[in-house]
Short mmCIF file of C-alpha atoms in Angstrom, two decimals:
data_model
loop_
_atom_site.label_atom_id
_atom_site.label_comp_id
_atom_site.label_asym_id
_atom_site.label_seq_id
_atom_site.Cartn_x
_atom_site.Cartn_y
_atom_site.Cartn_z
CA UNK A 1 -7.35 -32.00 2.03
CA UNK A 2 -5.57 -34.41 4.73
CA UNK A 3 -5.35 -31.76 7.13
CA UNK A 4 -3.17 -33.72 9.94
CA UNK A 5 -0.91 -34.37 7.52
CA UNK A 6 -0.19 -30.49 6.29
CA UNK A 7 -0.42 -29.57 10.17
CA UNK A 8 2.35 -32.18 10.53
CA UNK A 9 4.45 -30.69 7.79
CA UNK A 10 3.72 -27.13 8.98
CA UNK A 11 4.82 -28.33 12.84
CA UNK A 12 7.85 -30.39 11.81
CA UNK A 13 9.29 -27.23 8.97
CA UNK A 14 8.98 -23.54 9.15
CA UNK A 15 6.33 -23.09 11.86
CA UNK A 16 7.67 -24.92 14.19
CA UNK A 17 9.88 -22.16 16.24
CA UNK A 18 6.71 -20.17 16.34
CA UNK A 19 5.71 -22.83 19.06
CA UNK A 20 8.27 -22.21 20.74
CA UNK A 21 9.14 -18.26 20.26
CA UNK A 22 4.78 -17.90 20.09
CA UNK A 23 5.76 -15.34 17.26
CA UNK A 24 7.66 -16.63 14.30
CA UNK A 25 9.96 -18.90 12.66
CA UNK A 26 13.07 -17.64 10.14
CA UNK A 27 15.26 -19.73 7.83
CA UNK A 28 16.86 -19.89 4.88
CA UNK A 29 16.48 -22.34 3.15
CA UNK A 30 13.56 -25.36 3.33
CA UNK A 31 12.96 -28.76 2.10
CA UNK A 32 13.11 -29.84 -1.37
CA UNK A 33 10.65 -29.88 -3.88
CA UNK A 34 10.48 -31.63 -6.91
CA UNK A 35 11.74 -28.84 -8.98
CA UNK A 36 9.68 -25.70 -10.41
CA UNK A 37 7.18 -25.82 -12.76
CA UNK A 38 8.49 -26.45 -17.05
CA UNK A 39 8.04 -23.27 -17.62
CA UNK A 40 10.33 -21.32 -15.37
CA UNK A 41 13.99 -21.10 -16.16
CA UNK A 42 16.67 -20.11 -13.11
CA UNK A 43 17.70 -16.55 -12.71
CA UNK A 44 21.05 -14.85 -12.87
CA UNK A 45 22.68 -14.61 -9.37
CA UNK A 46 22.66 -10.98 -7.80
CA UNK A 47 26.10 -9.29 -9.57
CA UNK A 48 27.23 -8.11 -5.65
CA UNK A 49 26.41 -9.00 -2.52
CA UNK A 50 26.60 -5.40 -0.91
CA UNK A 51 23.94 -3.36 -1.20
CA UNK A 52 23.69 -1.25 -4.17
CA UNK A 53 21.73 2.17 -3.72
CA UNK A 54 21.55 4.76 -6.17
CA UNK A 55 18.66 7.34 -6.46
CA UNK A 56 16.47 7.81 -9.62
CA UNK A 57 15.38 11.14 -11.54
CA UNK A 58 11.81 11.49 -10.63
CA UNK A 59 10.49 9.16 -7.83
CA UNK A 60 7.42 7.52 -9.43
CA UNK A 61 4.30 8.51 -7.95
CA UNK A 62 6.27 11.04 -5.94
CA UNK A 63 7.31 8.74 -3.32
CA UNK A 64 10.81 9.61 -2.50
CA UNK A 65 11.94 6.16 -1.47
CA UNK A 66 10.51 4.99 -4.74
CA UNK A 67 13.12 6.73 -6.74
CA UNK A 68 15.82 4.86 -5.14
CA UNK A 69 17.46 1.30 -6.15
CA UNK A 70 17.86 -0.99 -3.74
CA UNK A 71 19.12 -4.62 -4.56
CA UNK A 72 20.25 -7.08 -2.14
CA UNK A 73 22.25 -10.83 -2.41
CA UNK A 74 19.61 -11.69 0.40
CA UNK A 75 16.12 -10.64 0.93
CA UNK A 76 14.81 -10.68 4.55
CA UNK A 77 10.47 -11.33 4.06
CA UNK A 78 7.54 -11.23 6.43
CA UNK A 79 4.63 -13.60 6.31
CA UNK A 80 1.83 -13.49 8.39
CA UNK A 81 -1.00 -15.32 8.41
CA UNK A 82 -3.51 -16.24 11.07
CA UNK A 83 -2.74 -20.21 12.12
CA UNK A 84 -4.28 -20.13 15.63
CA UNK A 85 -1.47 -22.21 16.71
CA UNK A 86 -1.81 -21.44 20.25
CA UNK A 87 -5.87 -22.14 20.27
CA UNK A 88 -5.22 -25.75 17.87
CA UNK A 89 -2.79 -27.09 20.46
CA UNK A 90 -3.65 -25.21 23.79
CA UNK A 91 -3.40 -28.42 26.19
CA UNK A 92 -1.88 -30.81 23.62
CA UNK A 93 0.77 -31.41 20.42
CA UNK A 94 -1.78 -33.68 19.31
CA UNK A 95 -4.75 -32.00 17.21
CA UNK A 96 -7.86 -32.54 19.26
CA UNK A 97 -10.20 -35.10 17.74
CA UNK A 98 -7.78 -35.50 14.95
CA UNK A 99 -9.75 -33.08 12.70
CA UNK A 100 -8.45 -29.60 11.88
CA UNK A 101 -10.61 -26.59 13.21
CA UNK A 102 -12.40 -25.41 9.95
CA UNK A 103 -11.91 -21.62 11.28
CA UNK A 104 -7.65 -22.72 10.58
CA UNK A 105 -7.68 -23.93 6.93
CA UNK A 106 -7.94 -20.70 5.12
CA UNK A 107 -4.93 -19.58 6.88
CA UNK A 108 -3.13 -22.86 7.00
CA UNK A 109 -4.01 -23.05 3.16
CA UNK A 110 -2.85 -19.78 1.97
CA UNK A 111 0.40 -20.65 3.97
CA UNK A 112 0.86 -24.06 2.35
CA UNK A 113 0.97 -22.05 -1.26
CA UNK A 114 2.93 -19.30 -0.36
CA UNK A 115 5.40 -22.02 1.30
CA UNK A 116 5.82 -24.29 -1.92
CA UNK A 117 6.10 -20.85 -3.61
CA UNK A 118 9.53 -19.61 -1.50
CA UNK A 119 10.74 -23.18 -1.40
CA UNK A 120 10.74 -23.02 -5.87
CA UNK A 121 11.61 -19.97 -5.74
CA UNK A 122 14.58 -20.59 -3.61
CA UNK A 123 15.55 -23.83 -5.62
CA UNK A 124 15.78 -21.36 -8.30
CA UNK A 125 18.48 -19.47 -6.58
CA UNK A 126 16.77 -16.83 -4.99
CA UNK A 127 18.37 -16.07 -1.57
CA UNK A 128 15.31 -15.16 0.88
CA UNK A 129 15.58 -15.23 4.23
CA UNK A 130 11.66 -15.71 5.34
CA UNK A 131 10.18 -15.46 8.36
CA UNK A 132 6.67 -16.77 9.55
CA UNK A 133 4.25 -14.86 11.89
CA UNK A 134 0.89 -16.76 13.44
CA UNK A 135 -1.03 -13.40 13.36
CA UNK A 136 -3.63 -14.75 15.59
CA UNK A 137 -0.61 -15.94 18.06
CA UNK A 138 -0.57 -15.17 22.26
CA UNK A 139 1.97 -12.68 21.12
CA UNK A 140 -0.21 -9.43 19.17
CA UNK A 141 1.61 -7.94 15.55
CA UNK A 142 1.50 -5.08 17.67
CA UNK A 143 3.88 -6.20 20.41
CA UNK A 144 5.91 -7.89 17.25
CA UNK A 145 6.36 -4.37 15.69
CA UNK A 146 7.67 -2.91 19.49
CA UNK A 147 10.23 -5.54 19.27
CA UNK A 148 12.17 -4.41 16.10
CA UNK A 149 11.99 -8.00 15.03
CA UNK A 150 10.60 -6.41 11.56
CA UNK A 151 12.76 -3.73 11.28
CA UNK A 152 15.00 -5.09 8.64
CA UNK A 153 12.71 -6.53 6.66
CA UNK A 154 12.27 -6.13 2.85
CA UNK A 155 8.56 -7.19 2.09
CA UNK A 156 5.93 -7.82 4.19
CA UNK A 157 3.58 -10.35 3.21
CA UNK A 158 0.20 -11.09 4.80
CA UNK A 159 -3.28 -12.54 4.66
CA UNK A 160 -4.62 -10.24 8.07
CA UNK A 161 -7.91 -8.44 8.79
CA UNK A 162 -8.47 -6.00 11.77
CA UNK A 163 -6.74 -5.06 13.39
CA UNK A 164 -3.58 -6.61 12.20
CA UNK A 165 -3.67 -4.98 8.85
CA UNK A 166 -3.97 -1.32 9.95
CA UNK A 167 -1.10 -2.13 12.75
CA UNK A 168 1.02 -3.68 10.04
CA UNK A 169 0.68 -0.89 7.48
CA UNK A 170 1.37 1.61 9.97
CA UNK A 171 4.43 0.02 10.70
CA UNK A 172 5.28 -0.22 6.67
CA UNK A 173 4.92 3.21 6.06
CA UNK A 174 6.76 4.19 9.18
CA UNK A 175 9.88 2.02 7.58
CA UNK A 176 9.12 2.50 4.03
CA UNK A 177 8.21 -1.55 3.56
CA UNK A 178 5.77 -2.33 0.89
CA UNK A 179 3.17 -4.60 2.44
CA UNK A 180 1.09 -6.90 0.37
CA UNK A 181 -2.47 -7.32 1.72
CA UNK A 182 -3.20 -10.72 0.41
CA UNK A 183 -6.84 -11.58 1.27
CA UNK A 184 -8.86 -8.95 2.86
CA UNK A 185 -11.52 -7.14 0.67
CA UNK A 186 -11.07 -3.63 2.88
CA UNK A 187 -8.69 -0.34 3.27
CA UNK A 188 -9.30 -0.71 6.58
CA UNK A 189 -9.74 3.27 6.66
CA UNK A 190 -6.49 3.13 5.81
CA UNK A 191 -5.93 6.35 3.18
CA UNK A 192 -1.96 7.20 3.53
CA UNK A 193 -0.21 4.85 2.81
CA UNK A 194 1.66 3.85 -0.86
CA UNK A 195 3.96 1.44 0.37
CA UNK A 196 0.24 -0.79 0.81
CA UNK A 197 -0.84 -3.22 -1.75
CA UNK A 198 -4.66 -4.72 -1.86
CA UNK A 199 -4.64 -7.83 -3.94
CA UNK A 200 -8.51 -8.25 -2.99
CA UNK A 201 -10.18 -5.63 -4.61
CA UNK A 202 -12.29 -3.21 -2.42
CA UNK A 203 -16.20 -3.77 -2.75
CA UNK A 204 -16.14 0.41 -4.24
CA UNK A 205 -13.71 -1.56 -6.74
CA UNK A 206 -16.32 -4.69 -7.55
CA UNK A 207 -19.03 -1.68 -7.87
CA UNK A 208 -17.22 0.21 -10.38
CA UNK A 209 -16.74 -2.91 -12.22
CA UNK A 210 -19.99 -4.66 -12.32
CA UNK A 211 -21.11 -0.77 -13.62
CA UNK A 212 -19.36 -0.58 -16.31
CA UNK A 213 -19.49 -4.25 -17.30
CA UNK A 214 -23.34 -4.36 -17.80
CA UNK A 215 -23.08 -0.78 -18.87
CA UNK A 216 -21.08 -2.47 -21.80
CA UNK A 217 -22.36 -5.21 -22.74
CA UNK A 218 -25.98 -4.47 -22.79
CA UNK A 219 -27.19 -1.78 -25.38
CA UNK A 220 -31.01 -2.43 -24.47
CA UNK A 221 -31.37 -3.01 -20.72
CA UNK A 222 -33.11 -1.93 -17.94
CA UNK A 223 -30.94 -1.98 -14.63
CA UNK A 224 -32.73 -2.51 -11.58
CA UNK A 225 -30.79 -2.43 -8.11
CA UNK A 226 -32.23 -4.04 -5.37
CA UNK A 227 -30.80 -3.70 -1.54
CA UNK A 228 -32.33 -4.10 1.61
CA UNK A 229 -32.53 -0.87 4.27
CA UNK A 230 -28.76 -1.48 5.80
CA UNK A 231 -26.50 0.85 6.34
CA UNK A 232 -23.88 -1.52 4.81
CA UNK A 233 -26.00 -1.95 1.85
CA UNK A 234 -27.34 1.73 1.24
CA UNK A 235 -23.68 2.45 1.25
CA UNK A 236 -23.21 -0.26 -1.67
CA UNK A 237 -25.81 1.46 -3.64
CA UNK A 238 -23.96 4.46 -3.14
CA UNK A 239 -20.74 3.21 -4.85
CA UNK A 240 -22.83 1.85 -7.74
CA UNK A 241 -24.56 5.86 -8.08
CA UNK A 242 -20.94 7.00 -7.96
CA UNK A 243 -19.38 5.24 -10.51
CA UNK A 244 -22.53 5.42 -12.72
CA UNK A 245 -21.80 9.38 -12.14
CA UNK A 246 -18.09 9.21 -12.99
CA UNK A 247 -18.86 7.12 -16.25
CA UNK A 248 -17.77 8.27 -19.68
CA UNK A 249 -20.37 6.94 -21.72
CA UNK A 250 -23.10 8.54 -23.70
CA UNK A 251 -24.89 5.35 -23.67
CA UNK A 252 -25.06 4.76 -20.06
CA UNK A 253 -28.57 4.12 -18.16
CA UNK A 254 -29.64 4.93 -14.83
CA UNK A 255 -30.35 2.55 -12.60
CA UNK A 256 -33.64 1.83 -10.39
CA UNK A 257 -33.28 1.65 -6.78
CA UNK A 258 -35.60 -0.63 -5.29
CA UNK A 259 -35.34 -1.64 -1.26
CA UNK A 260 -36.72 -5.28 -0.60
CA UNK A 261 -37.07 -7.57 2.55
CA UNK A 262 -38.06 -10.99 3.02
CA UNK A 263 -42.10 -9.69 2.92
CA UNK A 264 -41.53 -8.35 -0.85
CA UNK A 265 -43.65 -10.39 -2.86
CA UNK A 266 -42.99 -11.05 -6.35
CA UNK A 267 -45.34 -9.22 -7.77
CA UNK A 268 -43.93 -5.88 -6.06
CA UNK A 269 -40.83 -6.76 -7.60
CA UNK A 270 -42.25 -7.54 -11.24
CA UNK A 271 -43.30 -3.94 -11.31
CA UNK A 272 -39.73 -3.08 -12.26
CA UNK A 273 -39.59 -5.20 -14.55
CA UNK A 274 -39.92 -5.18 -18.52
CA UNK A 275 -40.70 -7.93 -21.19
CA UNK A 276 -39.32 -6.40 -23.91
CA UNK A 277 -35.57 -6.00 -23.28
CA UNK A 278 -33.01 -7.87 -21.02
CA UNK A 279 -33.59 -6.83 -17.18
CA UNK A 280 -29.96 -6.60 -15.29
CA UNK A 281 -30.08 -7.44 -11.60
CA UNK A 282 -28.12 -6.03 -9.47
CA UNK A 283 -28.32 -7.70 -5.88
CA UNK A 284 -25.96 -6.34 -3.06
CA UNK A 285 -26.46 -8.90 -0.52
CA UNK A 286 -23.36 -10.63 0.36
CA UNK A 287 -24.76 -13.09 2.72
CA UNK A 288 -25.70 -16.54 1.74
CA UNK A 289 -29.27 -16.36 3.10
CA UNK A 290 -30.27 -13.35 2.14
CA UNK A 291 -28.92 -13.34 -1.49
CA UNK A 292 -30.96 -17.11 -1.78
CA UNK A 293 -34.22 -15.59 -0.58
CA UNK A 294 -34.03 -12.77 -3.64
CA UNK A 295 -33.32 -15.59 -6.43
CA UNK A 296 -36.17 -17.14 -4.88
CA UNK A 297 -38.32 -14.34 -6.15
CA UNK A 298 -36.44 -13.38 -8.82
CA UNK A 299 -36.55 -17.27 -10.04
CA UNK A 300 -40.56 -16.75 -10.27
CA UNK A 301 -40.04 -13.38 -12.53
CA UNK A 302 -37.85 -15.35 -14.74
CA UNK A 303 -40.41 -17.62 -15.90
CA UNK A 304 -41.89 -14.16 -17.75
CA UNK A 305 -39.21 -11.45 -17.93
CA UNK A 306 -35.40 -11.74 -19.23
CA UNK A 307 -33.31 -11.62 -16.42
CA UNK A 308 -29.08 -11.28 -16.23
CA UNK A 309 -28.73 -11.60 -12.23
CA UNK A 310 -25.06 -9.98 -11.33
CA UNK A 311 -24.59 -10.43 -7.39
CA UNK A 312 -21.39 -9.64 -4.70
CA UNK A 313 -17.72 -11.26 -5.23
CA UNK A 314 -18.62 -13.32 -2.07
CA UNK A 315 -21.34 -15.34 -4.52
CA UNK A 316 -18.43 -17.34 -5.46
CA UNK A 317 -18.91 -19.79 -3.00
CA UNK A 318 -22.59 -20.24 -3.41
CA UNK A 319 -23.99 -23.23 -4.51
CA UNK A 320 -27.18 -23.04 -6.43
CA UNK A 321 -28.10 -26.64 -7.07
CA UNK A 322 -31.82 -26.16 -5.65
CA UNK A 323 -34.67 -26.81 -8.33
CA UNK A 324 -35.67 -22.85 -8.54
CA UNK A 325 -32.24 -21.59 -9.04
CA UNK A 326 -32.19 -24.16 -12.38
CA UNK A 327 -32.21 -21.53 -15.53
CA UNK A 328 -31.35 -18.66 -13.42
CA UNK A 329 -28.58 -16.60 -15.05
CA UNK A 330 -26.27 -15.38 -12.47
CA UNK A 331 -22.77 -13.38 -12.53
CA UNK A 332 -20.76 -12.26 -9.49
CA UNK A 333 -17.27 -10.31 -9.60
CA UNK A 334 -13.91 -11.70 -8.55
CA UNK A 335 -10.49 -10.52 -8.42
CA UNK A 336 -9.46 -13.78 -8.87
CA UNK A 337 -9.74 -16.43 -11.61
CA UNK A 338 -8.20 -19.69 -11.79
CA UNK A 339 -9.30 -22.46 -14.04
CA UNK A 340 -6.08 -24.57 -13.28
CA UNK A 341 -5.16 -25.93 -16.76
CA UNK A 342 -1.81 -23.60 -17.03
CA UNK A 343 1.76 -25.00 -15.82
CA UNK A 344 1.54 -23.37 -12.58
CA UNK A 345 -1.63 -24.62 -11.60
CA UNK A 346 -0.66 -27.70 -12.91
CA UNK A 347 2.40 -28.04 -10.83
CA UNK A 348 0.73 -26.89 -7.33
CA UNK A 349 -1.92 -29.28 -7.46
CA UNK A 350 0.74 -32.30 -8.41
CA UNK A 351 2.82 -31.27 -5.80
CA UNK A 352 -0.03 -31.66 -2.89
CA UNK A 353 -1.08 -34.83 -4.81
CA UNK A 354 1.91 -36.18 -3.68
CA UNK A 355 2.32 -34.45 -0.28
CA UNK A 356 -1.26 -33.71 1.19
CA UNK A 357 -3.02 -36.62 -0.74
CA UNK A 358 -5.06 -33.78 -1.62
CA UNK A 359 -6.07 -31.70 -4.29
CA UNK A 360 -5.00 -27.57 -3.70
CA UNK A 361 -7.45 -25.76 -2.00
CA UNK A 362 -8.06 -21.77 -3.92
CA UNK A 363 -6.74 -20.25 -0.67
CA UNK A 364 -3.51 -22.40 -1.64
CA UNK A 365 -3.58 -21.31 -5.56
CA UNK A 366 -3.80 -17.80 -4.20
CA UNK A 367 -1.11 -18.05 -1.86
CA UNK A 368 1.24 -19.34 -4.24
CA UNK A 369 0.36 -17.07 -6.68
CA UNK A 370 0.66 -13.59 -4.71
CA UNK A 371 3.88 -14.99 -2.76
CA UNK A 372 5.67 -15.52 -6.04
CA UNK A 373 4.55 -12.75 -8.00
CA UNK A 374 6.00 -10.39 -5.15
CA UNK A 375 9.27 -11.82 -4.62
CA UNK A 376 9.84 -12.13 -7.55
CA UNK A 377 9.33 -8.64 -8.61
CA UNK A 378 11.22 -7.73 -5.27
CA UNK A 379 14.42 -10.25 -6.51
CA UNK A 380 14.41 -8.73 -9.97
CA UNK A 381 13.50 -4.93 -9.09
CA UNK A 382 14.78 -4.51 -5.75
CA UNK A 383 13.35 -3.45 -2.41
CA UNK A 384 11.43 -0.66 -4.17
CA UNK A 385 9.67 -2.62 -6.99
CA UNK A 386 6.98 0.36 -7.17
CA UNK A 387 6.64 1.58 -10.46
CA UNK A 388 7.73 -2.16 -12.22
CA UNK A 389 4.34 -3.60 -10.92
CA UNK A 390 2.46 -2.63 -13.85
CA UNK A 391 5.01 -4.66 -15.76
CA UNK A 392 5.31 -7.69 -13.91
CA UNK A 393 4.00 -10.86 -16.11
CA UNK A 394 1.36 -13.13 -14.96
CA UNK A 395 1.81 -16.09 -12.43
CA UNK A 396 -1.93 -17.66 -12.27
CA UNK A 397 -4.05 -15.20 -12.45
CA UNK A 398 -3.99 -11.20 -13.74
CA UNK A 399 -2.89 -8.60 -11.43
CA UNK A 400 -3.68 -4.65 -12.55
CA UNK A 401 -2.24 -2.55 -9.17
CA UNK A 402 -3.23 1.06 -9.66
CA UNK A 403 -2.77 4.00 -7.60
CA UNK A 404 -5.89 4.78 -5.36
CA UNK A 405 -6.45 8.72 -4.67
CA UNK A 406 -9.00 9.12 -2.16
CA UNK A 407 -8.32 13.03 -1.13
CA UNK A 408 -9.00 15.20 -3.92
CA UNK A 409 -5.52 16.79 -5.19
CA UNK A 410 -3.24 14.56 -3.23
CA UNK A 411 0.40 13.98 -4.75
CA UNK A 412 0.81 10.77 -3.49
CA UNK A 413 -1.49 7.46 -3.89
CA UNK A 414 -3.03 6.24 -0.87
CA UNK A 415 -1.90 2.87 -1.30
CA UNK A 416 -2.46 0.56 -4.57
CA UNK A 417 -4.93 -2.11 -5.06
CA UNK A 418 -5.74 -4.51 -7.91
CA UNK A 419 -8.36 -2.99 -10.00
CA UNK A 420 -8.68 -6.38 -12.09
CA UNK A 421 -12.01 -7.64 -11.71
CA UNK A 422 -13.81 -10.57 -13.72
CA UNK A 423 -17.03 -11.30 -14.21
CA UNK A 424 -18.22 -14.53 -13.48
CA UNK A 425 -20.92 -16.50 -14.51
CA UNK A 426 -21.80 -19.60 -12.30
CA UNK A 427 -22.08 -22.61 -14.15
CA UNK A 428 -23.63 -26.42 -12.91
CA UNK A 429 -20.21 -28.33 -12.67
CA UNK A 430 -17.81 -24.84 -13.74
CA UNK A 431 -17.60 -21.33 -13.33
CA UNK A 432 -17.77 -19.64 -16.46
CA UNK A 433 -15.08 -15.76 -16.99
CA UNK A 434 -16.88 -13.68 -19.08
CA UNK A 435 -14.54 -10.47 -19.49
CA UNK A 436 -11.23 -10.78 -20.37
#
């Protein structure tokens, strides 16, 4: 993507009062677009601009403030995502060396989707009144929540980590805000909290998922897991013996354990192998490196045993054009599929055709697609949009938010995440969805 130029349009529009406040940027309304994609039709304006409160039977989930309606003429909305504004132009308004940081873009691209996605939105009538945080700014979310300057706000949207995201829900649940957790794969120990949303599934979520997928879809199989001896990735392992445990299925199998290294030869691995039915794979390394180094082995096995090689959601972004990967079935998980041929898609990537000279990036698919699913449940549904989620139709990609329990008995859901997870096989010029 031409980077200077989206910096240029992110300086000269919304973002540019956070130079100058070192926090954030409101408005109201933005520059046009080229109208919303053929498929979307305008909305009814809100019937009254007061606020209109009434309280329902039963709260759903038993969440009090769930129970009540709340509908506004104008929605106030947080964004936050991390910009590095301050670091990018330090000594300068110019961007050094004319080349965008590559630790910016995947803020600066889920911000670029999420922006064309409130400036449609908004064309279509929707009065928003959004506000832009640089969560990586001089000024800490922390000393943004002392200030009140969220207090009245209606949504909270962001694509944080840690700390930011625990400091952010903290504040939502203090104010009763849902908060939409765009892009990090983590609770962040976070356990009470409904009023949080986790687009990107949890890794305990990929686990469950990738268990009951080749659970499934292979009658005859022998499951092998293989891990090195990590914390991180005995605890993986873990989730994979849990769900297996929790499973309703009388034709489940167990799976082997088997801890590896980069001294594991081949043959120590072909030992838990068999010739006679399809082997699944099950590799929890999430690094680059240390995923390649298994195929590597694996890739020798293949030439003699069946293999079906299902590896971590962040497989997505390896490559595998080397010589010994060629043949190699692999799958990894995602919460996220896009394969850009529907009208939304369709009109993102025209629109930074013409703007960015660029084609979309997925952090800006993904930024479009979360912004405008949320707002526009909170436009139709009000500030407490909680139990229409399950309802609310597709943008891009699927979304299936269910209530996460994590203590034993509790009443109340410790905050919602997307339990949709594909399966993915990785393909020489495409990625492939296998699941529906």
């Amino acid at each position: 993507m031409n980077h200077l130029v989206s910096i240029k349009h992110l300086i000269s529009g919304l973002v540019l009062l956070v130079l100058i406040s070192s926090c954030s940027s409101s408005r109201k309304s933005t520059k046009r677009v080229d109208g919303p994609p053929p498929s979307l039709s305008k909305p009814a304006p809100a019937k009254k601009p007061e606020e209109k409160k009434t309280t329902a039977a039963k709260a759903p989930f038993n969440v009090p403030a769930f129970g009540k309606e709340v509908k506004k003429e104008t929605y106030n909305i947080a964004f936050f995502a991390p910009l590095y504004l301050d670091s990018v132009f330090a000594t300068s308004a110019d961007i050094p060396g004319r080349t965008m940081p590559k630790y910016v873009l995947p803020g600066l691209e889920f911000y670029e989707g999420a922006q064309l996605a409130l400036d449609t939105l908004q064309q279509q009538g929707y009065n928003l009144k959004v506000t832009v945080y640089d969560s990586k700014s001089k000024q800490s979310v922390a000393s943004i929540i002392r200030s009140k300057a969220l207090d009245n706000t209606d949504l909270i949207i962001g694509s944080v980590s840690n700390p930011e995201l625990k400091e952010l829900s903290d504040f939502a649940k203090e104010k009763e805000i849902n908060f939409v957790s765009g892009t990090f794969p983590n609770d962040a120990g976070i356990s009470d909290n409904p009023f949080l949303y986790i687009s990107n599934s949890t890794l305990k979520t990929h686990c469950e998922a990738l268990q009951n997928y080749v659970q499934d879809a292979f009658s005859n199989k022998n499951i092998v897991l293989f891990r090195r001896n990590t914390a991180f990735e005995t605890r993986l392992a873990a989730d994979f013996k849990a769900s297996y445990d929790k499973m309703d299925n009388t034709k489940k199998i167990k799976i082997k354990e088997v801890i590896w290294n980069d001294a594991t030869s081949t043959e120590e691995i072909s030992k838990y192998l068999l010739t006679d039915r399809t082997n699944i794979i099950i590799v929890t390394a999430l690094d680059e490196t240390g995923a390649k180094n298994l195929l590597r082995k694996l890739s020798v096995s293949a030439t003699t045993y069946p293999l079906q090689i299902f590896g971590m959601p962040t497989w997505d972004v390896i490559k595998l054009k080397e010589p010994e990967f060629k043949g190699l079935q692999v799958y990894y998980s995602s919460p996220y599929y896009n394969d850009k041929t529907d009208a939304y898609s369709r009109y993102i990537s025209d629109y930074f055709r013409r703007t960015y000279k660029a084609r979309p990036s997925d952090m800006a698919y993904k930024g479009f697609d979360l912004t405008y699913y949320f707002v526009k449940l909170l436009h139709t549904n009000g500030v407490y949009f909680n139990g229409m989620v399950s309802e609310s139709p597709k943008v891009i990609t699927n979304y299936n938010f269910l209530p996460v329990y994590l203590k034993e008995g509790e009443a109340t859901p410790s905050y919602f995440e997307n339990k949709n997870i594909y399966i993915i096989q990785k393909g020489d010029s495409a990625d492939i969805k296998m699941n529906k």
